[in-house]
CSV table of C-alpha atoms in Angstrom, one decimal:
chain,number,residue,atom,x,y,z
A,12,UNK,CA,29.4,-101.5,-28.6
A,13,UNK,CA,26.9,-104.3,-28.3
A,14,UNK,CA,28.3,-107.8,-28.1
A,15,UNK,CA,27.1,-110.2,-30.8
A,16,UNK,CA,24.4,-112.6,-29.8
A,17,UNK,CA,25.5,-116.2,-29.6
A,18,UNK,CA,24.3,-118.4,-32.5
A,19,UNK,CA,21.4,-120.6,-32.0
A,20,UNK,CA,21.9,-124.4,-31.9
A,21,UNK,CA,20.2,-124.7,-35.3
A,22,UNK,CA,22.5,-122.2,-36.8
A,23,UNK,CA,25.5,-123.9,-35.4
A,24,UNK,CA,24.4,-127.2,-36.9
A,25,UNK,CA,24.0,-125.7,-40.3
A,26,UNK,CA,27.5,-124.3,-40.1
A,27,UNK,CA,28.8,-127.7,-39.1
A,28,UNK,CA,26.9,-129.2,-42.1
A,29,UNK,CA,28.5,-126.6,-44.4
A,30,UNK,CA,32.0,-127.4,-43.1
A,31,UNK,CA,31.3,-131.2,-43.6
A,32,UNK,CA,30.0,-130.5,-47.1
A,33,UNK,CA,33.1,-128.6,-48.2
A,34,UNK,CA,35.6,-131.1,-46.6
A,35,UNK,CA,33.8,-134.1,-48.1
A,36,UNK,CA,33.7,-132.5,-51.5
A,37,UNK,CA,37.5,-131.8,-51.3
A,38,UNK,CA,38.0,-135.5,-50.2
A,39,UNK,CA,36.1,-136.7,-53.2
A,40,UNK,CA,38.1,-134.5,-55.6
A,41,UNK,CA,41.3,-135.7,-54.1
A,42,UNK,CA,40.2,-139.3,-54.3
A,43,UNK,CA,39.3,-138.9,-58.0
A,44,UNK,CA,42.7,-137.3,-58.8
A,45,UNK,CA,44.4,-140.6,-59.3
A,46,UNK,CA,41.5,-142.1,-61.2
A,47,UNK,CA,41.4,-142.3,-65.0
A,48,UNK,CA,38.4,-140.0,-65.2
A,49,UNK,CA,38.0,-136.7,-67.1
A,50,UNK,CA,38.1,-133.8,-64.6
A,51,UNK,CA,35.1,-132.2,-66.5
A,52,UNK,CA,33.0,-135.2,-65.5
A,53,UNK,CA,34.5,-136.0,-62.0
A,54,UNK,CA,34.4,-132.5,-60.6
A,55,UNK,CA,30.6,-131.8,-61.2
A,56,UNK,CA,29.6,-135.3,-59.9
A,57,UNK,CA,31.8,-134.9,-56.8
A,58,UNK,CA,30.4,-131.4,-56.2
A,59,UNK,CA,26.8,-132.7,-56.6
A,60,UNK,CA,27.5,-135.5,-54.1
A,61,UNK,CA,29.1,-133.3,-51.4
A,62,UNK,CA,28.0,-129.6,-51.6
A,63,UNK,CA,24.2,-130.1,-51.1
A,64,UNK,CA,25.0,-131.6,-47.7
A,65,UNK,CA,25.4,-128.0,-46.4
A,66,UNK,CA,21.6,-127.5,-46.5
A,67,UNK,CA,20.4,-131.0,-45.6
A,68,UNK,CA,18.5,-129.7,-42.6
A,69,UNK,CA,16.8,-126.9,-44.6
A,70,UNK,CA,15.6,-129.0,-47.5
A,71,UNK,CA,16.1,-132.6,-46.6
A,72,UNK,CA,14.0,-134.2,-49.4
A,73,UNK,CA,15.6,-132.3,-52.3
A,74,UNK,CA,19.1,-132.7,-50.9
A,75,UNK,CA,18.7,-136.5,-50.4
A,76,UNK,CA,17.3,-136.9,-53.9
A,77,UNK,CA,20.2,-134.9,-55.4
A,78,UNK,CA,22.9,-136.6,-53.5
A,79,UNK,CA,21.4,-140.1,-54.1
A,80,UNK,CA,21.2,-139.3,-57.9
A,81,UNK,CA,24.8,-138.0,-58.0
A,82,UNK,CA,26.1,-141.0,-56.1
A,83,UNK,CA,24.2,-143.4,-58.4
A,84,UNK,CA,25.6,-141.6,-61.4
A,85,UNK,CA,29.1,-142.0,-60.1
A,86,UNK,CA,28.4,-145.8,-59.7
A,87,UNK,CA,27.1,-146.1,-63.2
A,88,UNK,CA,29.8,-144.0,-64.9
A,89,UNK,CA,32.5,-145.8,-63.0
A,90,UNK,CA,33.6,-142.7,-61.1
A,91,UNK,CA,35.1,-142.9,-57.6
A,92,UNK,CA,32.1,-143.8,-55.4
A,93,UNK,CA,31.5,-143.4,-51.7
A,94,UNK,CA,29.1,-146.3,-51.2
A,95,UNK,CA,26.2,-143.9,-50.6
A,96,UNK,CA,27.9,-142.4,-47.5
A,97,UNK,CA,26.9,-138.9,-48.5
A,98,UNK,CA,23.4,-140.1,-49.3
A,99,UNK,CA,23.2,-141.7,-45.8
A,100,UNK,CA,24.3,-138.4,-44.2
A,101,UNK,CA,21.5,-136.6,-46.1
A,102,UNK,CA,19.0,-139.4,-45.3
A,103,UNK,CA,19.4,-139.0,-41.5
A,104,UNK,CA,17.6,-135.7,-41.0
A,105,UNK,CA,14.9,-136.7,-43.5
A,106,UNK,CA,14.1,-140.0,-41.7
A,107,UNK,CA,14.3,-138.2,-38.3
A,108,UNK,CA,11.6,-135.7,-39.3
A,109,UNK,CA,9.1,-138.2,-40.9
A,110,UNK,CA,6.1,-139.3,-38.8
A,111,UNK,CA,6.0,-142.9,-37.6
A,112,UNK,CA,5.4,-145.2,-40.6
A,113,UNK,CA,4.2,-148.6,-39.4
A,114,UNK,CA,4.3,-150.1,-42.8
A,115,UNK,CA,8.1,-149.8,-43.1
A,116,UNK,CA,9.9,-152.6,-41.3
A,117,UNK,CA,12.6,-150.5,-39.7
A,118,UNK,CA,13.9,-153.2,-37.4
A,119,UNK,CA,14.3,-155.6,-40.3
A,120,UNK,CA,16.0,-153.0,-42.3
A,121,UNK,CA,18.4,-152.4,-39.5
A,122,UNK,CA,19.2,-156.1,-39.0
A,123,UNK,CA,19.7,-156.7,-42.8
A,124,UNK,CA,21.9,-153.6,-43.0
A,125,UNK,CA,24.1,-154.8,-40.2
A,126,UNK,CA,24.4,-158.2,-41.8
A,127,UNK,CA,25.4,-156.7,-45.2
A,128,UNK,CA,28.0,-154.3,-43.7
A,129,UNK,CA,29.4,-156.9,-41.4
A,130,UNK,CA,29.6,-159.4,-44.2
A,131,UNK,CA,31.3,-156.9,-46.5
A,132,UNK,CA,33.9,-156.2,-43.8
A,133,UNK,CA,34.6,-159.9,-43.5
A,134,UNK,CA,34.9,-160.5,-47.2
A,135,UNK,CA,37.3,-157.7,-47.6
A,136,UNK,CA,37.6,-154.7,-49.8
A,137,UNK,CA,39.6,-156.5,-52.6
A,138,UNK,CA,36.7,-158.9,-53.1
A,139,UNK,CA,33.5,-156.8,-52.9
A,140,UNK,CA,35.0,-153.6,-54.3
A,141,UNK,CA,35.4,-155.1,-57.8
A,142,UNK,CA,32.0,-156.6,-57.9
A,143,UNK,CA,29.3,-154.2,-59.0
A,144,UNK,CA,26.5,-156.1,-57.2
A,145,UNK,CA,28.5,-156.2,-54.0
A,146,UNK,CA,29.1,-152.5,-54.1
A,147,UNK,CA,25.4,-151.8,-54.6
A,148,UNK,CA,24.5,-154.2,-51.7
A,149,UNK,CA,27.0,-152.5,-49.4
A,150,UNK,CA,25.7,-149.1,-50.4
A,151,UNK,CA,22.1,-150.1,-49.7
A,152,UNK,CA,23.3,-151.5,-46.4
A,153,UNK,CA,24.8,-148.1,-45.5
A,154,UNK,CA,21.5,-146.4,-46.4
A,155,UNK,CA,19.5,-148.9,-44.4
A,156,UNK,CA,21.8,-148.4,-41.3
A,157,UNK,CA,21.3,-144.6,-41.6
A,158,UNK,CA,17.5,-145.1,-41.8
A,159,UNK,CA,17.4,-147.5,-38.8
A,160,UNK,CA,19.6,-145.3,-36.7
A,161,UNK,CA,17.6,-142.1,-37.4
A,162,UNK,CA,14.3,-143.9,-36.7
A,163,UNK,CA,15.7,-145.3,-33.4
A,164,UNK,CA,16.7,-141.8,-32.4
A,165,UNK,CA,13.3,-140.4,-33.3
A,166,UNK,CA,11.5,-143.1,-31.3
A,167,UNK,CA,13.7,-142.5,-28.3
A,168,UNK,CA,13.0,-138.8,-28.5
A,169,UNK,CA,9.3,-139.4,-28.8
A,170,UNK,CA,9.4,-141.8,-25.8
A,171,UNK,CA,11.3,-139.2,-23.8
A,172,UNK,CA,8.8,-136.5,-24.7
A,173,UNK,CA,5.9,-138.8,-23.8
A,174,UNK,CA,7.4,-139.7,-20.5
A,175,UNK,CA,7.9,-136.0,-19.7
A,176,UNK,CA,4.3,-135.3,-20.5
A,177,UNK,CA,3.2,-138.1,-18.2
A,178,UNK,CA,5.3,-136.8,-15.4
A,179,UNK,CA,3.8,-133.3,-16.0
A,180,UNK,CA,0.3,-134.7,-15.9
A,181,UNK,CA,1.1,-136.7,-12.7
A,182,UNK,CA,2.5,-133.5,-11.1
A,183,UNK,CA,-0.6,-131.6,-12.1
A,184,UNK,CA,-2.9,-134.3,-10.7
A,185,UNK,CA,-0.9,-134.3,-7.4
A,186,UNK,CA,-1.1,-130.6,-7.2
A,187,UNK,CA,-4.9,-130.7,-7.7
A,188,UNK,CA,-5.2,-133.2,-4.9
A,189,UNK,CA,-3.1,-131.1,-2.6
A,190,UNK,CA,-5.2,-128.0,-3.4
A,191,UNK,CA,-8.4,-130.1,-2.8
A,192,UNK,CA,-7.1,-131.2,0.6
A,193,UNK,CA,-6.2,-127.6,1.5
A,194,UNK,CA,-9.5,-126.3,0.4
A,195,UNK,CA,-11.3,-128.9,2.5
A,196,UNK,CA,-9.2,-128.0,5.6
A,197,UNK,CA,-9.8,-124.3,5.1
A,198,UNK,CA,-13.5,-124.6,4.5
A,199,UNK,CA,-14.2,-127.2,7.2
A,200,UNK,CA,-12.3,-125.2,9.8
A,201,UNK,CA,-13.9,-121.9,9.0
A,202,UNK,CA,-17.4,-123.2,8.5
A,203,UNK,CA,-17.3,-125.0,11.8
A,204,UNK,CA,-16.5,-121.8,13.6
A,205,UNK,CA,-19.1,-119.9,11.7
A,206,UNK,CA,-21.7,-122.6,12.4
A,207,UNK,CA,-21.0,-122.6,16.1
A,208,UNK,CA,-21.1,-118.8,16.4
A,209,UNK,CA,-24.3,-118.6,14.2
A,210,UNK,CA,-26.0,-121.1,16.6
A,211,UNK,CA,-24.9,-119.0,19.5
A,212,UNK,CA,-26.2,-115.8,17.9
A,213,UNK,CA,-29.6,-117.4,17.2
A,214,UNK,CA,-30.1,-118.6,20.8
A,215,UNK,CA,-29.1,-115.3,22.5
A,216,UNK,CA,-30.3,-112.8,19.9
A,217,UNK,CA,-33.3,-111.7,22.0
A,218,UNK,CA,-32.0,-112.2,25.5
A,219,UNK,CA,-28.4,-111.0,25.1
A,220,UNK,CA,-28.1,-109.0,21.9
A,221,UNK,CA,-24.6,-107.8,22.7
A,222,UNK,CA,-23.4,-111.5,22.8
A,223,UNK,CA,-25.1,-112.1,19.5
A,224,UNK,CA,-23.4,-109.1,18.1
A,225,UNK,CA,-20.0,-110.4,19.2
A,226,UNK,CA,-20.8,-113.8,17.6
A,227,UNK,CA,-21.6,-112.0,14.3
A,228,UNK,CA,-18.3,-110.1,14.5
A,229,UNK,CA,-16.5,-113.5,14.9
A,230,UNK,CA,-18.4,-114.8,11.9
A,231,UNK,CA,-17.4,-111.7,9.8
A,232,UNK,CA,-13.7,-111.9,10.7
A,233,UNK,CA,-13.6,-115.7,10.2
A,234,UNK,CA,-15.2,-115.5,6.8
A,235,UNK,CA,-12.9,-112.7,5.7
A,236,UNK,CA,-9.9,-114.7,6.8
A,237,UNK,CA,-11.2,-117.7,5.0
A,238,UNK,CA,-11.7,-115.8,1.8
A,239,UNK,CA,-8.2,-114.4,2.0
A,240,UNK,CA,-6.6,-117.8,2.5
A,241,UNK,CA,-8.6,-119.4,-0.3
A,242,UNK,CA,-7.5,-116.5,-2.6
A,243,UNK,CA,-3.9,-117.2,-1.7
A,244,UNK,CA,-4.3,-121.0,-2.2
A,245,UNK,CA,-5.9,-120.5,-5.7
A,246,UNK,CA,-3.7,-117.6,-6.5
A,247,UNK,CA,-0.5,-119.8,-6.5
A,248,UNK,CA,-1.7,-121.1,-9.8
A,249,UNK,CA,-1.3,-117.6,-11.3
A,250,UNK,CA,2.3,-116.3,-11.8
A,251,UNK,CA,1.1,-112.7,-12.1
A,252,UNK,CA,-0.8,-112.6,-8.9
A,253,UNK,CA,0.7,-109.7,-6.7
A,254,UNK,CA,0.8,-109.4,-3.0
A,255,UNK,CA,0.2,-113.0,-2.0
A,256,UNK,CA,0.9,-113.9,1.6
A,257,UNK,CA,3.2,-116.9,2.3
A,258,UNK,CA,1.7,-120.3,2.9
A,259,UNK,CA,0.6,-120.9,6.5
A,260,UNK,CA,3.0,-122.6,8.8
A,261,UNK,CA,3.9,-123.0,12.4
A,262,UNK,CA,3.9,-119.2,12.9
A,263,UNK,CA,0.2,-119.2,12.0
A,264,UNK,CA,-0.8,-121.5,14.8
A,265,UNK,CA,-1.5,-118.7,17.4
A,266,UNK,CA,-4.0,-117.2,15.0
A,267,UNK,CA,-5.6,-120.6,14.7
A,268,UNK,CA,-5.8,-120.9,18.4
A,269,UNK,CA,-7.5,-117.5,18.7
A,270,UNK,CA,-10.1,-118.5,16.2
A,271,UNK,CA,-10.8,-121.7,18.1
A,272,UNK,CA,-11.2,-119.8,21.3
A,273,UNK,CA,-13.9,-117.7,19.7
A,274,UNK,CA,-15.8,-121.0,19.2
A,275,UNK,CA,-15.4,-122.2,22.8
A,276,UNK,CA,-12.2,-124.3,22.5
A,277,UNK,CA,-9.2,-123.2,24.5
A,278,UNK,CA,-6.0,-124.3,22.8
A,279,UNK,CA,-2.8,-124.7,24.7
A,280,UNK,CA,0.0,-124.4,22.2
A,281,UNK,CA,3.4,-126.0,22.9
A,282,UNK,CA,5.5,-125.5,19.8
A,283,UNK,CA,9.2,-126.5,20.2
A,284,UNK,CA,10.3,-126.2,16.6
A,285,UNK,CA,11.9,-123.0,15.3
A,286,UNK,CA,12.0,-123.6,11.5
A,287,UNK,CA,10.8,-126.2,9.0
A,288,UNK,CA,10.8,-126.6,5.3
A,289,UNK,CA,7.8,-124.8,3.8
A,290,UNK,CA,6.0,-128.0,2.6
A,291,UNK,CA,6.4,-129.8,5.9
A,292,UNK,CA,5.4,-126.7,7.8
A,293,UNK,CA,2.2,-126.4,5.7
A,294,UNK,CA,1.4,-130.1,6.3
A,295,UNK,CA,2.0,-129.7,10.1
A,296,UNK,CA,-0.3,-126.6,10.1
A,297,UNK,CA,-3.0,-128.4,8.2
A,298,UNK,CA,-3.0,-131.4,10.6
A,299,UNK,CA,-3.3,-129.2,13.6
A,300,UNK,CA,-6.0,-127.1,11.9
A,301,UNK,CA,-8.0,-130.2,11.0
A,302,UNK,CA,-7.6,-131.7,14.5
A,303,UNK,CA,-8.7,-128.5,16.2
A,304,UNK,CA,-11.6,-128.2,13.8
A,305,UNK,CA,-12.8,-131.6,14.9
A,306,UNK,CA,-12.6,-130.5,18.5
A,307,UNK,CA,-14.7,-127.4,17.6
A,308,UNK,CA,-17.3,-129.4,15.7
A,309,UNK,CA,-17.6,-132.4,18.1
A,310,UNK,CA,-16.4,-131.4,21.6
A,311,UNK,CA,-16.8,-127.7,22.2
A,312,UNK,CA,-16.7,-126.3,24.7
A,313,UNK,CA,-13.5,-128.0,25.6
A,314,UNK,CA,-9.8,-127.6,26.2
A,315,UNK,CA,-7.3,-128.7,23.7
A,316,UNK,CA,-3.5,-129.3,23.9
A,317,UNK,CA,-1.2,-129.0,20.8
A,318,UNK,CA,2.4,-130.2,20.9
A,319,UNK,CA,4.8,-129.8,18.0
A,320,UNK,CA,8.4,-131.0,18.6
A,321,UNK,CA,11.3,-132.8,17.0
A,322,UNK,CA,12.3,-135.9,18.8
A,323,UNK,CA,14.2,-139.1,17.8
A,324,UNK,CA,14.5,-138.0,14.2
A,325,UNK,CA,10.8,-137.3,13.8
A,326,UNK,CA,8.6,-134.2,13.7
A,327,UNK,CA,5.9,-135.1,16.2
A,328,UNK,CA,2.5,-133.5,16.4
A,329,UNK,CA,0.0,-134.3,19.1
A,330,UNK,CA,-3.4,-132.8,19.5
A,331,UNK,CA,-5.7,-134.1,22.3
A,332,UNK,CA,-8.7,-132.7,24.1
A,333,UNK,CA,-10.9,-133.4,27.1
A,334,UNK,CA,-14.2,-133.6,25.3
A,335,UNK,CA,-16.3,-136.7,24.7
A,336,UNK,CA,-14.2,-139.4,23.2
A,337,UNK,CA,-16.9,-140.9,21.0
A,338,UNK,CA,-17.7,-138.6,18.1
A,339,UNK,CA,-21.1,-139.3,16.5
A,340,UNK,CA,-22.2,-137.0,13.8
A,341,UNK,CA,-25.4,-136.9,11.7
A,342,UNK,CA,-25.0,-137.6,8.0
A,343,UNK,CA,-22.0,-138.9,6.1
A,344,UNK,CA,-18.6,-139.1,7.8
A,345,UNK,CA,-16.1,-136.4,6.8
A,346,UNK,CA,-12.7,-136.7,5.3
A,347,UNK,CA,-10.7,-135.0,8.0
A,348,UNK,CA,-8.9,-138.0,9.4
A,349,UNK,CA,-8.4,-139.4,5.9
A,350,UNK,CA,-6.8,-136.1,4.8
A,351,UNK,CA,-4.5,-136.0,7.8
A,352,UNK,CA,-3.5,-139.6,7.3
A,353,UNK,CA,-2.7,-138.9,3.6
A,354,UNK,CA,-0.6,-135.9,4.5
A,355,UNK,CA,1.5,-137.9,6.9
A,356,UNK,CA,1.8,-140.9,4.5
A,357,UNK,CA,3.2,-138.5,1.8
A,358,UNK,CA,6.3,-138.1,4.0
A,359,UNK,CA,6.4,-141.8,5.0
A,360,UNK,CA,5.3,-141.1,8.6
A,361,UNK,CA,2.9,-142.6,11.1
A,362,UNK,CA,-0.6,-141.4,12.0
A,363,UNK,CA,-2.9,-142.5,14.8
A,364,UNK,CA,-6.3,-141.1,16.0
A,365,UNK,CA,-8.8,-142.3,18.5
A,366,UNK,CA,-10.4,-141.8,21.9
A,367,UNK,CA,-8.2,-141.6,25.0
A,368,UNK,CA,-8.6,-143.9,28.0
A,369,UNK,CA,-8.9,-141.0,30.4
A,370,UNK,CA,-11.5,-139.3,28.1
A,371,UNK,CA,-11.3,-137.1,25.1
A,372,UNK,CA,-9.8,-137.7,21.7
A,373,UNK,CA,-6.2,-137.7,20.6
A,374,UNK,CA,-4.5,-137.3,17.2
A,375,UNK,CA,-0.8,-138.1,16.8
A,376,UNK,CA,1.4,-137.7,13.7
A,377,UNK,CA,5.1,-138.3,13.2
A,378,UNK,CA,7.1,-137.2,10.1
A,379,UNK,CA,10.6,-138.5,9.5
A,380,UNK,CA,12.8,-135.4,9.8
A,381,UNK,CA,16.5,-134.6,9.8
A,382,UNK,CA,17.7,-131.1,10.5
């Protein structure tokens, strides 16, 4: 046998309203029992005041109108009256679902309602209960309080939904910036290798065709790897994308070193970290990738040392080379150093980059890290 499915929150609320409607109607009938009112008149009015509340969420406007009319009839006919309590209960979902109405002074209504209700409590039931005008004023105060409360809840929900949308938009913007930085790192690194090897192939094509063929093979493998990595990066935006490789991390550094060696930069890797959170491992990989790419573009052929370790509560990354320390490039400056600095600042770390006194260039990054 199949187990019954749990009721939805909306269905549970309707059941609760039905129970409240029945209990409130019985209360009105009991309250009218000691009153000098014909039962043929009191029972229908009490039923009209209480029973429609069962469907106040389904048809809020008709229910509020019917309950308000029945409660007003009870006031006019001198029947036991509930000071528009049932009408206020019916008004709540109606006011909650209405759009924002700037022309209705909700705050003023709430303040006046609080004054009327508080004033009626101070005067005492023996004084305002016998005065018809006081009873009407107190009933209107109850309705005003229900209106003000429902509008306050509605505004709060709208503010919460708007705040959630803003957070989602901010998250989307940050993700786009992250993807843009990753695309820059991928393309800059790979195109640097391809440009270097293409230049080699052009210069040795006639004299040393085998060397030119080797350069073309490097260009082919680098371009294929770049396309695969870009497909992975953009594919994370698709939930149905099958067979995607994990994001690059410290384990991908040997492959990075091999590709740099193809472009004339020998990379000595010294990785003393076994495991890192995925986001931090990706940031560390991108920093090393960008730093090595700069060596390939500006200092090849050269030797490069890469150190990744955890020391003093920090994940430290050092990349230095023995090439020319002054990097002068034609055209506009790139965004490599800026991108590396931004990645480190995301984690509240420190970043430095500049020429070394003994020659070459050095990049250093430190991420706060606790195992």
